[in-house]
mmCIF file of C-alpha atoms in Angstrom:
data_model
loop_
_atom_site.group_PDB
_atom_site.id
_atom_site.type_symbol
_atom_site.label_atom_id
_atom_site.label_comp_id
_atom_site.label_asym_id
_atom_site.label_seq_id
_atom_site.Cartn_x
_atom_site.Cartn_y
_atom_site.Cartn_z
ATOM 1 C CA UNK A 208 26.069 4.616 -23.199
ATOM 2 C CA UNK A 209 27.362 3.328 -19.868
ATOM 3 C CA UNK A 210 25.047 0.713 -18.478
ATOM 4 C CA UNK A 211 23.774 1.243 -14.960
ATOM 5 C CA UNK A 212 24.563 -1.719 -12.752
ATOM 6 C CA UNK A 213 22.031 -3.107 -10.313
ATOM 7 C CA UNK A 214 24.083 -1.820 -7.391
ATOM 8 C CA UNK A 215 24.340 1.672 -8.859
ATOM 9 C CA UNK A 216 20.598 1.757 -9.458
ATOM 10 C CA UNK A 217 19.989 0.741 -5.847
ATOM 11 C CA UNK A 218 22.330 3.505 -4.708
ATOM 12 C CA UNK A 219 20.598 6.122 -6.856
ATOM 13 C CA UNK A 220 17.137 5.091 -5.656
ATOM 14 C CA UNK A 221 18.277 5.204 -2.017
ATOM 15 C CA UNK A 222 19.762 8.668 -2.582
ATOM 16 C CA UNK A 223 16.521 9.972 -4.125
ATOM 17 C CA UNK A 224 14.342 8.570 -1.352
ATOM 18 C CA UNK A 225 16.724 9.855 1.343
ATOM 19 C CA UNK A 226 16.150 13.426 0.102
ATOM 20 C CA UNK A 227 12.370 13.347 0.459
ATOM 21 C CA UNK A 228 9.488 10.935 0.851
ATOM 22 C CA UNK A 229 8.570 10.174 -2.725
ATOM 23 C CA UNK A 230 6.538 7.791 -4.894
ATOM 24 C CA UNK A 231 7.168 5.330 -7.710
ATOM 25 C CA UNK A 232 6.259 7.515 -10.673
ATOM 26 C CA UNK A 233 8.398 10.413 -9.449
ATOM 27 C CA UNK A 234 11.347 8.172 -8.607
ATOM 28 C CA UNK A 235 11.232 6.767 -12.146
ATOM 29 C CA UNK A 236 11.123 10.251 -13.674
ATOM 30 C CA UNK A 237 14.003 11.439 -11.499
ATOM 31 C CA UNK A 238 16.175 8.425 -12.273
ATOM 32 C CA UNK A 239 15.498 8.885 -15.979
ATOM 33 C CA UNK A 240 16.932 12.395 -15.904
ATOM 34 C CA UNK A 241 20.298 10.849 -15.026
ATOM 35 C CA UNK A 242 20.262 7.386 -16.535
ATOM 36 C CA UNK A 243 18.644 5.517 -19.385
ATOM 37 C CA UNK A 244 16.672 2.852 -17.622
ATOM 38 C CA UNK A 245 13.377 1.527 -18.896
ATOM 39 C CA UNK A 246 10.231 2.461 -17.020
ATOM 40 C CA UNK A 247 9.596 -1.057 -15.838
ATOM 41 C CA UNK A 248 13.011 -1.324 -14.130
ATOM 42 C CA UNK A 249 12.137 0.551 -10.979
ATOM 43 C CA UNK A 250 9.330 -1.483 -9.448
ATOM 44 C CA UNK A 251 11.405 -4.635 -8.811
ATOM 45 C CA UNK A 252 14.208 -2.491 -7.380
ATOM 46 C CA UNK A 253 11.856 -0.641 -5.033
ATOM 47 C CA UNK A 254 10.169 -3.845 -3.952
ATOM 48 C CA UNK A 255 13.479 -5.549 -3.229
ATOM 49 C CA UNK A 256 14.843 -2.574 -1.280
ATOM 50 C CA UNK A 257 11.618 -2.599 0.688
ATOM 51 C CA UNK A 258 11.950 -6.315 1.408
ATOM 52 C CA UNK A 259 15.588 -5.853 2.431
ATOM 53 C CA UNK A 260 14.430 -3.302 4.968
ATOM 54 C CA UNK A 261 16.175 -0.370 3.273
ATOM 55 C CA UNK A 262 12.903 1.334 2.384
ATOM 56 C CA UNK A 263 9.466 1.378 3.941
ATOM 57 C CA UNK A 264 6.176 2.424 2.394
ATOM 58 C CA UNK A 265 3.133 4.293 3.536
ATOM 59 C CA UNK A 266 -0.039 5.325 1.745
ATOM 60 C CA UNK A 267 -1.338 8.838 1.446
ATOM 61 C CA UNK A 268 -4.487 10.042 -0.296
ATOM 62 C CA UNK A 269 -3.867 12.279 -3.278
ATOM 63 C CA UNK A 270 -6.652 13.735 -5.436
ATOM 64 C CA UNK A 271 -9.083 11.094 -4.216
ATOM 65 C CA UNK A 272 -6.837 8.142 -4.915
ATOM 66 C CA UNK A 273 -4.007 6.404 -3.167
ATOM 67 C CA UNK A 274 -0.341 7.204 -3.522
ATOM 68 C CA UNK A 275 2.243 4.832 -2.064
ATOM 69 C CA UNK A 276 5.200 6.759 -0.695
ATOM 70 C CA UNK A 277 8.648 5.402 0.017
ATOM 71 C CA UNK A 278 10.721 6.461 2.981
ATOM 72 C CA UNK A 279 14.332 5.457 3.784
ATOM 73 C CA UNK A 280 15.043 3.475 6.954
ATOM 74 C CA UNK A 281 18.126 3.649 9.176
ATOM 75 C CA UNK A 282 19.334 0.481 7.486
ATOM 76 C CA UNK A 283 18.814 2.134 4.114
ATOM 77 C CA UNK A 284 20.822 5.141 5.212
ATOM 78 C CA UNK A 285 23.809 3.067 6.197
ATOM 79 C CA UNK A 286 23.534 1.187 2.880
ATOM 80 C CA UNK A 287 23.499 4.512 1.066
ATOM 81 C CA UNK A 288 26.538 5.704 3.016
ATOM 82 C CA UNK A 289 28.445 2.591 1.993
ATOM 83 C CA UNK A 290 27.356 3.012 -1.630
ATOM 84 C CA UNK A 291 28.580 6.621 -1.598
ATOM 85 C CA UNK A 292 31.986 5.576 -0.310
ATOM 86 C CA UNK A 293 32.242 2.776 -2.881
ATOM 87 C CA UNK A 294 31.125 5.068 -5.670
ATOM 88 C CA UNK A 295 33.623 7.799 -4.736
ATOM 89 C CA UNK A 296 36.390 5.198 -4.776
ATOM 90 C CA UNK A 297 35.228 3.728 -8.080
ATOM 91 C CA UNK A 298 34.907 7.172 -9.645
ATOM 92 C CA UNK A 299 38.404 8.207 -8.534
ATOM 93 C CA UNK A 300 39.894 5.031 -9.965
ATOM 94 C CA UNK A 301 38.139 5.423 -13.318
ATOM 95 C CA UNK A 302 38.932 9.146 -13.461
ATOM 96 C CA UNK A 303 42.581 8.543 -12.734
ATOM 97 C CA UNK A 304 42.778 6.528 -15.922
ATOM 98 C CA UNK A 305 40.247 8.324 -18.043
ATOM 99 C CA UNK A 306 40.786 11.993 -17.225
ATOM 100 C CA UNK A 307 44.203 12.462 -15.697
ATOM 101 C CA UNK A 308 47.023 11.275 -17.972
ATOM 102 C CA UNK A 309 49.607 12.702 -15.571
ATOM 103 C CA UNK A 310 48.638 10.235 -12.911
ATOM 104 C CA UNK A 311 49.405 7.393 -15.306
ATOM 105 C CA UNK A 312 52.844 8.840 -15.982
ATOM 106 C CA UNK A 313 53.441 9.214 -12.252
ATOM 107 C CA UNK A 314 52.514 5.607 -11.774
ATOM 108 C CA UNK A 315 54.976 4.553 -14.491
ATOM 109 C CA UNK A 316 57.761 6.556 -12.857
ATOM 110 C CA UNK A 317 57.401 4.695 -9.611
ATOM 111 C CA UNK C 149 -5.456 -1.854 -24.806
ATOM 112 C CA UNK C 150 -7.063 -0.119 -21.839
ATOM 113 C CA UNK C 151 -5.193 0.289 -18.566
ATOM 114 C CA UNK C 152 -7.624 -2.212 -17.040
ATOM 115 C CA UNK C 153 -6.647 -4.796 -19.674
ATOM 116 C CA UNK C 154 -2.986 -4.028 -19.102
ATOM 117 C CA UNK C 155 -3.285 -4.578 -15.342
ATOM 118 C CA UNK C 156 -5.364 -7.725 -15.749
ATOM 119 C CA UNK C 157 -2.814 -9.212 -18.150
ATOM 120 C CA UNK C 158 0.048 -8.227 -15.869
ATOM 121 C CA UNK C 159 -1.682 -9.970 -12.986
ATOM 122 C CA UNK C 160 -2.149 -13.091 -15.104
ATOM 123 C CA UNK C 161 1.529 -13.228 -16.099
ATOM 124 C CA UNK C 162 2.554 -12.988 -12.433
ATOM 125 C CA UNK C 163 0.808 -16.265 -11.589
ATOM 126 C CA UNK C 164 4.055 -17.748 -10.222
ATOM 127 C CA UNK C 165 4.159 -15.257 -7.356
ATOM 128 C CA UNK C 166 2.249 -15.156 -4.074
ATOM 129 C CA UNK C 167 -1.090 -13.281 -4.066
ATOM 130 C CA UNK C 168 0.550 -10.604 -1.921
ATOM 131 C CA UNK C 169 3.352 -9.995 -4.436
ATOM 132 C CA UNK C 170 0.919 -9.912 -7.333
ATOM 133 C CA UNK C 171 -1.283 -7.412 -5.582
ATOM 134 C CA UNK C 172 1.675 -5.212 -4.729
ATOM 135 C CA UNK C 173 2.910 -5.183 -8.336
ATOM 136 C CA UNK C 174 -0.518 -4.586 -9.864
ATOM 137 C CA UNK C 175 -1.252 -1.788 -7.370
ATOM 138 C CA UNK C 176 2.087 -0.181 -8.192
ATOM 139 C CA UNK C 177 1.368 -0.123 -11.917
ATOM 140 C CA UNK C 178 -2.234 0.974 -11.422
ATOM 141 C CA UNK C 179 -0.960 3.912 -9.412
ATOM 142 C CA UNK C 180 1.817 4.506 -11.929
ATOM 143 C CA UNK C 181 -0.635 4.794 -14.822
ATOM 144 C CA UNK C 182 -2.899 7.024 -12.738
ATOM 145 C CA UNK C 183 0.042 9.345 -12.088
ATOM 146 C CA UNK C 184 0.616 9.599 -15.816
ATOM 147 C CA UNK C 185 -2.949 10.927 -16.132
ATOM 148 C CA UNK C 186 -3.624 11.993 -19.718
ATOM 149 C CA UNK C 187 -0.342 10.430 -20.839
ATOM 150 C CA UNK C 188 -1.397 7.015 -19.537
ATOM 151 C CA UNK C 189 -1.547 5.558 -23.051
ATOM 152 C CA UNK C 190 1.930 6.813 -23.913
ATOM 153 C CA UNK C 191 3.322 5.579 -20.601
ATOM 154 C CA UNK C 192 1.649 2.204 -21.080
ATOM 155 C CA UNK C 193 3.289 2.016 -24.478
ATOM 156 C CA UNK C 194 6.750 2.828 -23.128
ATOM 157 C CA UNK C 195 6.328 0.295 -20.316
ATOM 158 C CA UNK C 196 6.116 -2.396 -22.981
ATOM 159 C CA UNK C 197 3.849 -5.419 -23.002
ATOM 160 C CA UNK C 198 2.378 -6.659 -19.716
ATOM 161 C CA UNK C 199 4.352 -9.842 -20.322
ATOM 162 C CA UNK C 200 7.649 -7.937 -20.509
ATOM 163 C CA UNK C 201 6.807 -5.968 -17.364
ATOM 164 C CA UNK C 202 5.913 -9.220 -15.595
ATOM 165 C CA UNK C 203 9.170 -10.870 -16.735
ATOM 166 C CA UNK C 204 11.164 -8.082 -15.099
ATOM 167 C CA UNK C 205 9.335 -8.573 -11.832
ATOM 168 C CA UNK C 206 9.679 -12.360 -11.966
ATOM 169 C CA UNK C 207 13.392 -12.082 -12.797
ATOM 170 C CA UNK C 208 13.955 -9.975 -9.711
ATOM 171 C CA UNK C 209 11.490 -11.401 -7.213
ATOM 172 C CA UNK C 210 10.395 -14.754 -8.549
ATOM 173 C CA UNK C 211 11.843 -18.189 -8.475
ATOM 174 C CA UNK C 212 14.634 -19.325 -10.752
ATOM 175 C CA UNK C 213 12.350 -21.383 -12.925
ATOM 176 C CA UNK C 214 10.248 -18.301 -13.586
ATOM 177 C CA UNK C 215 12.908 -16.662 -15.719
ATOM 178 C CA UNK C 216 14.677 -19.568 -17.315
ATOM 179 C CA UNK C 217 13.070 -18.290 -20.535
ATOM 180 C CA UNK C 218 15.507 -16.281 -22.602
ATOM 181 C CA UNK C 219 19.261 -15.877 -22.720
ATOM 182 C CA UNK C 220 19.185 -12.165 -21.954
ATOM 183 C CA UNK C 221 17.025 -12.771 -18.925
ATOM 184 C CA UNK C 222 19.296 -15.563 -17.793
ATOM 185 C CA UNK C 223 22.240 -13.149 -18.099
ATOM 186 C CA UNK C 224 20.378 -10.494 -16.138
ATOM 187 C CA UNK C 225 19.508 -13.144 -13.606
ATOM 188 C CA UNK C 226 23.106 -14.200 -13.125
ATOM 189 C CA UNK C 227 24.101 -10.565 -12.530
ATOM 190 C CA UNK C 228 21.350 -10.287 -9.957
ATOM 191 C CA UNK C 229 22.274 -13.593 -8.389
ATOM 192 C CA UNK C 230 25.837 -12.416 -7.927
ATOM 193 C CA UNK C 231 24.770 -9.235 -6.193
ATOM 194 C CA UNK C 232 21.843 -10.492 -4.178
ATOM 195 C CA UNK C 233 20.576 -13.678 -2.703
ATOM 196 C CA UNK C 234 17.841 -14.861 -5.023
ATOM 197 C CA UNK C 235 15.145 -17.129 -3.661
ATOM 198 C CA UNK C 236 15.412 -20.637 -5.036
ATOM 199 C CA UNK C 237 12.831 -23.335 -5.328
ATOM 200 C CA UNK C 238 13.409 -26.427 -3.209
ATOM 201 C CA UNK C 239 11.960 -29.878 -3.362
ATOM 202 C CA UNK C 240 9.168 -30.338 -0.833
ATOM 203 C CA UNK C 241 10.618 -32.070 2.225
ATOM 204 C CA UNK C 242 8.089 -34.887 2.447
ATOM 205 C CA UNK C 243 10.502 -37.133 4.363
ATOM 206 C CA UNK C 244 10.981 -34.503 7.029
ATOM 207 C CA UNK C 245 7.204 -34.066 7.332
ATOM 208 C CA UNK C 246 6.700 -37.790 7.910
ATOM 209 C CA UNK C 247 9.568 -37.921 10.427
ATOM 210 C CA UNK C 248 8.268 -34.942 12.397
ATOM 211 C CA UNK C 249 4.698 -36.244 12.265
ATOM 212 C CA UNK C 250 5.851 -39.478 13.909
ATOM 213 C CA UNK C 251 8.310 -37.936 16.383
ATOM 214 C CA UNK C 252 6.031 -35.090 17.440
ATOM 215 C CA UNK C 253 2.966 -37.326 17.749
ATOM 216 C CA UNK C 254 2.450 -36.540 21.497
ATOM 217 C CA UNK C 255 2.456 -32.807 20.781
ATOM 218 C CA UNK C 256 0.179 -32.567 17.795
ATOM 219 C CA UNK C 257 -2.259 -35.162 19.116
ATOM 220 C CA UNK C 258 -2.503 -33.089 22.331
ATOM 221 C CA UNK C 259 -3.150 -29.934 20.343
ATOM 222 C CA UNK C 260 -5.791 -31.729 18.304
ATOM 223 C CA UNK C 261 -7.378 -33.167 21.462
ATOM 224 C CA UNK C 262 -7.456 -29.717 23.086
ATOM 225 C CA UNK C 263 -9.146 -28.326 20.016
ATOM 226 C CA UNK C 264 -11.672 -31.150 19.919
ATOM 227 C CA UNK C 265 -12.358 -30.820 23.658
ATOM 228 C CA UNK C 266 -12.964 -27.121 23.348
ATOM 229 C CA UNK C 267 -15.384 -27.509 20.453
ATOM 230 C CA UNK C 268 -17.133 -30.398 22.172
ATOM 231 C CA UNK C 269 -17.555 -28.358 25.379
ATOM 232 C CA UNK C 270 -19.111 -25.466 23.485
ATOM 233 C CA UNK C 271 -21.354 -27.654 21.359
ATOM 234 C CA UNK C 272 -22.259 -29.808 24.372
ATOM 235 C CA UNK C 273 -23.344 -26.815 26.421
ATOM 236 C CA UNK C 274 -25.706 -25.554 23.742
ATOM 237 C CA UNK C 275 -27.105 -29.017 22.942
ATOM 238 C CA UNK C 276 -27.572 -29.719 26.659
ATOM 239 C CA UNK C 277 -29.420 -26.469 27.203
ATOM 240 C CA UNK C 278 -31.655 -27.065 24.190
ATOM 241 C CA UNK C 279 -32.365 -30.593 25.439
ATOM 242 C CA UNK C 280 -33.236 -29.285 28.904
ATOM 243 C CA UNK C 281 -35.617 -26.754 27.389
ATOM 244 C CA UNK C 282 -37.426 -29.474 25.412
ATOM 245 C CA UNK C 283 -37.572 -32.079 28.221
ATOM 246 C CA UNK C 284 -38.616 -29.586 30.903
ATOM 247 C CA UNK C 285 -41.194 -28.165 28.484
ATOM 248 C CA UNK C 286 -42.747 -31.614 27.892
ATOM 249 C CA UNK C 287 -42.616 -32.253 31.636
ATOM 250 C CA UNK C 288 -44.489 -29.033 32.414
ATOM 251 C CA UNK C 289 -47.174 -29.904 29.827
ATOM 252 C CA UNK C 290 -47.502 -33.352 31.446
ATOM 253 C CA UNK C 291 -47.930 -31.799 34.917
ATOM 254 C CA UNK C 292 -50.426 -29.297 33.522
ATOM 255 C CA UNK C 293 -52.679 -32.217 32.493
ATOM 256 C CA UNK C 294 -51.927 -34.187 35.682
ATOM 257 C CA UNK C 295 -52.235 -31.626 38.461
ATOM 258 C CA UNK C 296 -53.280 -28.410 36.739
ATOM 259 C CA UNK C 297 -51.437 -25.125 37.428
ATOM 260 C CA UNK C 298 -49.654 -26.452 40.517
ATOM 261 C CA UNK C 299 -46.126 -25.769 41.797
ATOM 262 C CA UNK C 300 -44.539 -28.536 39.703
ATOM 263 C CA UNK C 301 -46.007 -27.198 36.475
ATOM 264 C CA UNK C 302 -44.711 -23.692 37.139
ATOM 265 C CA UNK C 303 -41.344 -25.073 38.262
ATOM 266 C CA UNK C 304 -40.828 -27.042 35.009
ATOM 267 C CA UNK C 305 -42.169 -24.207 32.864
ATOM 268 C CA UNK C 306 -39.626 -21.886 34.502
ATOM 269 C CA UNK C 307 -36.749 -24.311 33.930
ATOM 270 C CA UNK C 308 -37.803 -24.816 30.309
ATOM 271 C CA UNK C 309 -38.023 -21.100 29.579
ATOM 272 C CA UNK C 310 -34.726 -20.439 31.376
ATOM 273 C CA UNK C 311 -32.941 -23.115 29.341
ATOM 274 C CA UNK C 312 -34.585 -21.868 26.142
ATOM 275 C CA UNK C 313 -33.405 -18.315 26.884
ATOM 276 C CA UNK C 314 -29.831 -19.454 27.501
ATOM 277 C CA UNK C 315 -29.919 -21.557 24.319
ATOM 278 C CA UNK C 316 -31.076 -18.625 22.215
ATOM 279 C CA UNK C 317 -28.497 -16.370 23.868
ATOM 280 C CA UNK C 318 -25.544 -18.723 23.450
ATOM 281 C CA UNK C 319 -25.990 -20.643 20.210
ATOM 282 C CA UNK C 320 -24.820 -17.815 17.991
ATOM 283 C CA UNK C 321 -21.623 -16.735 19.860
ATOM 284 C CA UNK C 322 -20.730 -20.385 20.559
ATOM 285 C CA UNK C 323 -21.332 -21.276 16.919
ATOM 286 C CA UNK C 324 -19.073 -18.465 15.791
ATOM 287 C CA UNK C 325 -16.426 -19.477 18.339
ATOM 288 C CA UNK C 326 -16.496 -23.038 16.994
ATOM 289 C CA UNK C 327 -16.298 -21.804 13.419
ATOM 290 C CA UNK C 328 -13.306 -19.513 13.973
ATOM 291 C CA UNK C 329 -11.308 -21.739 16.309
ATOM 292 C CA UNK C 330 -11.720 -24.576 13.814
ATOM 293 C CA UNK C 331 -10.587 -22.333 10.984
ATOM 294 C CA UNK C 332 -7.552 -21.128 12.969
ATOM 295 C CA UNK C 333 -6.634 -24.607 14.056
ATOM 296 C CA UNK C 334 -6.608 -25.965 10.520
ATOM 297 C CA UNK C 335 -4.898 -22.880 9.142
ATOM 298 C CA UNK C 336 -2.260 -23.244 11.855
ATOM 299 C CA UNK C 337 -1.673 -26.896 11.017
ATOM 300 C CA UNK C 338 -1.566 -25.953 7.334
ATOM 301 C CA UNK C 339 1.069 -23.293 7.975
ATOM 302 C CA UNK C 340 3.228 -25.658 10.014
ATOM 303 C CA UNK C 341 3.026 -28.347 7.332
ATOM 304 C CA UNK C 342 3.873 -25.834 4.614
ATOM 305 C CA UNK C 343 6.835 -24.574 6.661
ATOM 306 C CA UNK C 344 8.123 -28.129 7.133
ATOM 307 C CA UNK C 345 7.731 -28.873 3.437
ATOM 308 C CA UNK C 346 9.707 -25.708 2.727
ATOM 309 C CA UNK C 347 7.236 -24.478 0.167
ATOM 310 C CA UNK C 348 8.287 -21.112 -1.218
ATOM 311 C CA UNK C 349 5.857 -18.273 -0.599
ATOM 312 C CA UNK C 350 7.855 -15.571 -2.353
#
């Protein structure tokens, strides 16, 4: 219902990768539990974050084939921190209108 | 459509990107379909056509011209462009190349001369040794008929065999050295020219 912006998707991917070293298929599955994004959305996002230096990759053998894992970098962590601050701010502003009618009345009183 | 067909088509639709980018994308989706295991067909279906998957990649990583196709993609592109710096295609800077070629003449001609000198030294050594082997060999045969198995004959035979040994020892490593230094030199010049022209290697 609410579209996920490019920035929000970046933030969510960074958050997932910061929790554990993980791989493309799993990241897609995990994002899809929270947001309706198509399966082909994630690769370009991962690749760009990797090119920006927010993520790095390494390969690990799994069941006789290769699995490319993503790991967050220091730069990625500081990006994530900034995204979390921005999101908290954004969420508070939306909530103040959407959920808390009293805050609107208070604003009108001032 | 098999997964192999899917990946091959995806690769074909990514022709605007560098080989490295194409490989990265195709490897990602190969791995992705492998992860899906028995559900690979269903996952392939939900991914959409290889063309659609490629369009998403081109919109995000490719050049502007790559996704000038549809209105929705253009809209997505403008959103992306606002949030991120998107690589743009530039006109090749031919003028700059000509200017630098003229101005930097002393530098690149020196580099070229160094390269030529190096190759010539290597080639010259091997050719010289081979020549010595042949001439000294003929000389020793001549002395054999002239004076029999005397000191001169043995002397020239020794020189000939020594030169022949060195030739056989050196022609292969020297040949390889010539091959690779030539390759590197021309690759290096190619890279510099591409960099000056500002050709995008996204």
